[in-house]
Amino acid sequence: VQLQASGGGLVQAGGSLRLSCAASRSTSGAKAIGWYRQAPGKQRELVASIGTGGSTNYADSVKGRFTISRDNAKNTVDLQMNSLKPEDTAVYYCNADYDYYEYWGQGTLVTVSS
């Protein structure tokens, strides 16, 4: 399974970005698909995930600002990021769990300037 992440970039604090993860396999077959991020010098952390039935999970630091969604017709999972803060600066990775095996995308850089 290949995951292609896109949508990163440079934005000012308070701005918005939309990340998209395109999967080479039907997203309806994934147990869960999520977005992780890794800031310089920090461990990779879960940002948001969405399950087969549409259940979502968010890190406390992004609740109310980020929204994850999946489109099984397009095999994509998007992350809408609003009210961005400098501390959201990181490389964002798409992750998918198919049959209890995890796949990772290549990462897309998000930089939020103050």
mmCIF file of the C-alpha atoms, coordinates in Angstrom:
data_MODEL
# 
_entry.id   MODEL 
# 
loop_
_atom_site.group_PDB 
_atom_site.id 
_atom_site.type_symbol 
_atom_site.label_atom_id 
_atom_site.label_alt_id 
_atom_site.label_comp_id 
_atom_site.label_asym_id 
_atom_site.label_entity_id 
_atom_site.label_seq_id 
_atom_site.pdbx_PDB_ins_code 
_atom_site.Cartn_x 
_atom_site.Cartn_y 
_atom_site.Cartn_z 
_atom_site.occupancy 
_atom_site.B_iso_or_equiv 
_atom_site.pdbx_formal_charge 
_atom_site.auth_seq_id 
_atom_site.auth_comp_id 
_atom_site.auth_asym_id 
_atom_site.auth_atom_id 
_atom_site.pdbx_PDB_model_num 
ATOM 1   C CA . VAL A 1 1   ? 0.000   0.000  0.000  1.00 0.00 ? 1   VAL A CA 1 
ATOM 2   C CA . GLN A 1 2   ? 1.336   3.417  -0.939 1.00 0.00 ? 2   GLN A CA 1 
ATOM 3   C CA . LEU A 1 3   ? 0.266   6.575  0.815  1.00 0.00 ? 3   LEU A CA 1 
ATOM 4   C CA . GLN A 1 4   ? 0.858   9.942  -0.811 1.00 0.00 ? 4   GLN A CA 1 
ATOM 5   C CA . ALA A 1 5   ? 0.629   12.960 1.475  1.00 0.00 ? 5   ALA A CA 1 
ATOM 6   C CA . SER A 1 6   ? 0.211   16.473 0.126  1.00 0.00 ? 6   SER A CA 1 
ATOM 7   C CA . GLY A 1 7   ? -0.908  19.936 1.152  1.00 0.00 ? 7   GLY A CA 1 
ATOM 8   C CA . GLY A 1 8   ? 1.840   21.086 3.465  1.00 0.00 ? 8   GLY A CA 1 
ATOM 9   C CA . GLY A 1 9   ? 3.370   24.517 3.279  1.00 0.00 ? 9   GLY A CA 1 
ATOM 10  C CA . LEU A 1 10  ? 4.113   27.769 5.051  1.00 0.00 ? 10  LEU A CA 1 
ATOM 11  C CA . VAL A 1 11  ? 1.285   29.637 6.747  1.00 0.00 ? 11  VAL A CA 1 
ATOM 12  C CA . GLN A 1 12  ? 0.990   32.406 9.292  1.00 0.00 ? 12  GLN A CA 1 
ATOM 13  C CA . ALA A 1 13  ? -0.347  31.752 12.751 1.00 0.00 ? 13  ALA A CA 1 
ATOM 14  C CA . GLY A 1 14  ? -4.122  31.709 12.708 1.00 0.00 ? 14  GLY A CA 1 
ATOM 15  C CA . GLY A 1 15  ? -4.231  30.462 9.151  1.00 0.00 ? 15  GLY A CA 1 
ATOM 16  C CA . SER A 1 16  ? -5.459  27.207 7.680  1.00 0.00 ? 16  SER A CA 1 
ATOM 17  C CA . LEU A 1 17  ? -4.103  24.325 5.655  1.00 0.00 ? 17  LEU A CA 1 
ATOM 18  C CA . ARG A 1 18  ? -5.665  21.141 4.326  1.00 0.00 ? 18  ARG A CA 1 
ATOM 19  C CA . LEU A 1 19  ? -3.582  17.989 4.109  1.00 0.00 ? 19  LEU A CA 1 
ATOM 20  C CA . SER A 1 20  ? -4.611  15.104 1.906  1.00 0.00 ? 20  SER A CA 1 
ATOM 21  C CA . CYS A 1 21  ? -3.509  11.474 1.985  1.00 0.00 ? 21  CYS A CA 1 
ATOM 22  C CA . ALA A 1 22  ? -4.165  9.411  -1.128 1.00 0.00 ? 22  ALA A CA 1 
ATOM 23  C CA . ALA A 1 23  ? -4.018  5.633  -0.751 1.00 0.00 ? 23  ALA A CA 1 
ATOM 24  C CA . SER A 1 24  ? -3.234  3.119  -3.474 1.00 0.00 ? 24  SER A CA 1 
ATOM 25  C CA . ARG A 1 25  ? -5.675  0.694  -1.854 1.00 0.00 ? 25  ARG A CA 1 
ATOM 26  C CA . SER A 1 26  ? -9.310  1.242  -0.997 1.00 0.00 ? 26  SER A CA 1 
ATOM 27  C CA . THR A 1 27  ? -9.574  3.244  2.217  1.00 0.00 ? 27  THR A CA 1 
ATOM 28  C CA . SER A 1 28  ? -12.758 1.380  3.078  1.00 0.00 ? 28  SER A CA 1 
ATOM 29  C CA . GLY A 1 29  ? -10.543 -1.626 3.792  1.00 0.00 ? 29  GLY A CA 1 
ATOM 30  C CA . ALA A 1 30  ? -8.410  0.186  6.329  1.00 0.00 ? 30  ALA A CA 1 
ATOM 31  C CA . LYS A 1 31  ? -9.119  -0.434 9.980  1.00 0.00 ? 31  LYS A CA 1 
ATOM 32  C CA . ALA A 1 32  ? -7.979  3.103  10.708 1.00 0.00 ? 32  ALA A CA 1 
ATOM 33  C CA . ILE A 1 33  ? -6.203  5.927  8.936  1.00 0.00 ? 33  ILE A CA 1 
ATOM 34  C CA . GLY A 1 34  ? -4.504  8.698  10.763 1.00 0.00 ? 34  GLY A CA 1 
ATOM 35  C CA . TRP A 1 35  ? -2.195  11.650 10.673 1.00 0.00 ? 35  TRP A CA 1 
ATOM 36  C CA . TYR A 1 36  ? 0.909   11.824 12.839 1.00 0.00 ? 36  TYR A CA 1 
ATOM 37  C CA . ARG A 1 37  ? 3.436   14.605 13.170 1.00 0.00 ? 37  ARG A CA 1 
ATOM 38  C CA . GLN A 1 38  ? 7.024   14.949 14.239 1.00 0.00 ? 38  GLN A CA 1 
ATOM 39  C CA . ALA A 1 39  ? 8.552   18.237 15.241 1.00 0.00 ? 39  ALA A CA 1 
ATOM 40  C CA . PRO A 1 40  ? 12.341  18.730 15.361 1.00 0.00 ? 40  PRO A CA 1 
ATOM 41  C CA . GLY A 1 41  ? 13.779  17.033 18.408 1.00 0.00 ? 41  GLY A CA 1 
ATOM 42  C CA . LYS A 1 42  ? 10.478  15.475 19.404 1.00 0.00 ? 42  LYS A CA 1 
ATOM 43  C CA . GLN A 1 43  ? 8.884   12.078 19.080 1.00 0.00 ? 43  GLN A CA 1 
ATOM 44  C CA . ARG A 1 44  ? 6.284   11.338 16.467 1.00 0.00 ? 44  ARG A CA 1 
ATOM 45  C CA . GLU A 1 45  ? 2.791   11.808 17.870 1.00 0.00 ? 45  GLU A CA 1 
ATOM 46  C CA . LEU A 1 46  ? -0.735  11.020 16.780 1.00 0.00 ? 46  LEU A CA 1 
ATOM 47  C CA . VAL A 1 47  ? -2.652  14.069 15.609 1.00 0.00 ? 47  VAL A CA 1 
ATOM 48  C CA . ALA A 1 48  ? -5.937  12.516 14.486 1.00 0.00 ? 48  ALA A CA 1 
ATOM 49  C CA . SER A 1 49  ? -7.315  9.215  13.268 1.00 0.00 ? 49  SER A CA 1 
ATOM 50  C CA . ILE A 1 50  ? -10.524 7.933  11.740 1.00 0.00 ? 50  ILE A CA 1 
ATOM 51  C CA . GLY A 1 51  ? -11.875 4.409  11.934 1.00 0.00 ? 51  GLY A CA 1 
ATOM 52  C CA . THR A 1 52  ? -13.870 2.291  9.525  1.00 0.00 ? 52  THR A CA 1 
ATOM 53  C CA . GLY A 1 53  ? -17.177 3.441  10.951 1.00 0.00 ? 53  GLY A CA 1 
ATOM 54  C CA . GLY A 1 54  ? -16.147 7.071  10.930 1.00 0.00 ? 54  GLY A CA 1 
ATOM 55  C CA . SER A 1 55  ? -15.193 7.312  14.573 1.00 0.00 ? 55  SER A CA 1 
ATOM 56  C CA . THR A 1 56  ? -12.528 9.936  15.152 1.00 0.00 ? 56  THR A CA 1 
ATOM 57  C CA . ASN A 1 57  ? -9.807  10.513 17.679 1.00 0.00 ? 57  ASN A CA 1 
ATOM 58  C CA . TYR A 1 58  ? -7.835  13.724 18.203 1.00 0.00 ? 58  TYR A CA 1 
ATOM 59  C CA . ALA A 1 59  ? -4.859  14.796 20.218 1.00 0.00 ? 59  ALA A CA 1 
ATOM 60  C CA . ASP A 1 60  ? -5.908  17.206 22.947 1.00 0.00 ? 60  ASP A CA 1 
ATOM 61  C CA . SER A 1 61  ? -3.694  19.901 21.444 1.00 0.00 ? 61  SER A CA 1 
ATOM 62  C CA . VAL A 1 62  ? -5.678  19.985 18.188 1.00 0.00 ? 62  VAL A CA 1 
ATOM 63  C CA . LYS A 1 63  ? -9.238  19.367 19.360 1.00 0.00 ? 63  LYS A CA 1 
ATOM 64  C CA . GLY A 1 64  ? -11.586 22.008 18.056 1.00 0.00 ? 64  GLY A CA 1 
ATOM 65  C CA . ARG A 1 65  ? -9.065  23.185 15.456 1.00 0.00 ? 65  ARG A CA 1 
ATOM 66  C CA . PHE A 1 66  ? -8.390  20.136 13.258 1.00 0.00 ? 66  PHE A CA 1 
ATOM 67  C CA . THR A 1 67  ? -10.892 17.901 11.497 1.00 0.00 ? 67  THR A CA 1 
ATOM 68  C CA . ILE A 1 68  ? -10.128 14.538 9.898  1.00 0.00 ? 68  ILE A CA 1 
ATOM 69  C CA . SER A 1 69  ? -12.333 13.089 7.196  1.00 0.00 ? 69  SER A CA 1 
ATOM 70  C CA . ARG A 1 70  ? -12.222 10.196 4.772  1.00 0.00 ? 70  ARG A CA 1 
ATOM 71  C CA . ASP A 1 71  ? -13.637 9.802  1.283  1.00 0.00 ? 71  ASP A CA 1 
ATOM 72  C CA . ASN A 1 72  ? -13.784 6.112  0.434  1.00 0.00 ? 72  ASN A CA 1 
ATOM 73  C CA . ALA A 1 73  ? -14.880 6.875  -3.128 1.00 0.00 ? 73  ALA A CA 1 
ATOM 74  C CA . LYS A 1 74  ? -11.640 8.776  -3.739 1.00 0.00 ? 74  LYS A CA 1 
ATOM 75  C CA . ASN A 1 75  ? -9.493  6.718  -1.347 1.00 0.00 ? 75  ASN A CA 1 
ATOM 76  C CA . THR A 1 76  ? -8.378  9.827  0.468  1.00 0.00 ? 76  THR A CA 1 
ATOM 77  C CA . VAL A 1 77  ? -8.187  11.004 4.045  1.00 0.00 ? 77  VAL A CA 1 
ATOM 78  C CA . ASP A 1 78  ? -7.948  14.737 4.648  1.00 0.00 ? 78  ASP A CA 1 
ATOM 79  C CA . LEU A 1 79  ? -6.899  16.777 7.642  1.00 0.00 ? 79  LEU A CA 1 
ATOM 80  C CA . GLN A 1 80  ? -8.365  20.265 7.785  1.00 0.00 ? 80  GLN A CA 1 
ATOM 81  C CA . MET A 1 81  ? -6.221  22.410 10.051 1.00 0.00 ? 81  MET A CA 1 
ATOM 82  C CA . ASN A 1 82  ? -7.577  25.738 11.253 1.00 0.00 ? 82  ASN A CA 1 
ATOM 83  C CA . SER A 1 83  ? -6.305  28.322 13.726 1.00 0.00 ? 83  SER A CA 1 
ATOM 84  C CA . LEU A 1 84  ? -2.780  27.056 13.227 1.00 0.00 ? 84  LEU A CA 1 
ATOM 85  C CA . LYS A 1 85  ? -0.171  27.817 15.860 1.00 0.00 ? 85  LYS A CA 1 
ATOM 86  C CA . PRO A 1 86  ? 3.629   27.897 15.622 1.00 0.00 ? 86  PRO A CA 1 
ATOM 87  C CA . GLU A 1 87  ? 3.711   24.761 17.769 1.00 0.00 ? 87  GLU A CA 1 
ATOM 88  C CA . ASP A 1 88  ? 1.887   22.907 14.985 1.00 0.00 ? 88  ASP A CA 1 
ATOM 89  C CA . THR A 1 89  ? 5.061   23.161 12.913 1.00 0.00 ? 89  THR A CA 1 
ATOM 90  C CA . ALA A 1 90  ? 6.164   19.626 12.053 1.00 0.00 ? 90  ALA A CA 1 
ATOM 91  C CA . VAL A 1 91  ? 6.413   17.019 9.356  1.00 0.00 ? 91  VAL A CA 1 
ATOM 92  C CA . TYR A 1 92  ? 3.006   15.403 9.042  1.00 0.00 ? 92  TYR A CA 1 
ATOM 93  C CA . TYR A 1 93  ? 2.744   11.736 8.110  1.00 0.00 ? 93  TYR A CA 1 
ATOM 94  C CA . CYS A 1 94  ? -0.187  9.711  6.913  1.00 0.00 ? 94  CYS A CA 1 
ATOM 95  C CA . ASN A 1 95  ? -0.605  6.267  8.467  1.00 0.00 ? 95  ASN A CA 1 
ATOM 96  C CA . ALA A 1 96  ? -2.957  3.445  7.531  1.00 0.00 ? 96  ALA A CA 1 
ATOM 97  C CA . ASP A 1 97  ? -3.751  0.165  9.274  1.00 0.00 ? 97  ASP A CA 1 
ATOM 98  C CA . TYR A 1 98  ? -4.673  -2.559 6.825  1.00 0.00 ? 98  TYR A CA 1 
ATOM 99  C CA . ASP A 1 99  ? -5.103  -6.019 8.298  1.00 0.00 ? 99  ASP A CA 1 
ATOM 100 C CA . TYR A 1 100 ? -3.150  -4.944 11.375 1.00 0.00 ? 100 TYR A CA 1 
ATOM 101 C CA . TYR A 1 101 ? -0.135  -3.922 9.277  1.00 0.00 ? 101 TYR A CA 1 
ATOM 102 C CA . GLU A 1 102 ? 0.787   -0.259 9.329  1.00 0.00 ? 102 GLU A CA 1 
ATOM 103 C CA . TYR A 1 103 ? 1.810   1.722  6.286  1.00 0.00 ? 103 TYR A CA 1 
ATOM 104 C CA . TRP A 1 104 ? 3.380   5.193  6.261  1.00 0.00 ? 104 TRP A CA 1 
ATOM 105 C CA . GLY A 1 105 ? 3.419   7.993  3.738  1.00 0.00 ? 105 GLY A CA 1 
ATOM 106 C CA . GLN A 1 106 ? 6.459   10.114 2.994  1.00 0.00 ? 106 GLN A CA 1 
ATOM 107 C CA . GLY A 1 107 ? 5.507   13.116 5.100  1.00 0.00 ? 107 GLY A CA 1 
ATOM 108 C CA . THR A 1 108 ? 4.656   16.704 4.269  1.00 0.00 ? 108 THR A CA 1 
ATOM 109 C CA . LEU A 1 109 ? 6.135   19.723 6.024  1.00 0.00 ? 109 LEU A CA 1 
ATOM 110 C CA . VAL A 1 110 ? 3.889   22.242 7.747  1.00 0.00 ? 110 VAL A CA 1 
ATOM 111 C CA . THR A 1 111 ? 5.505   25.452 8.931  1.00 0.00 ? 111 THR A CA 1 
ATOM 112 C CA . VAL A 1 112 ? 3.526   27.985 10.940 1.00 0.00 ? 112 VAL A CA 1 
ATOM 113 C CA . SER A 1 113 ? 5.140   31.380 11.375 1.00 0.00 ? 113 SER A CA 1 
ATOM 114 C CA . SER A 1 114 ? 4.363   33.657 14.310 1.00 0.00 ? 114 SER A CA 1 
# 
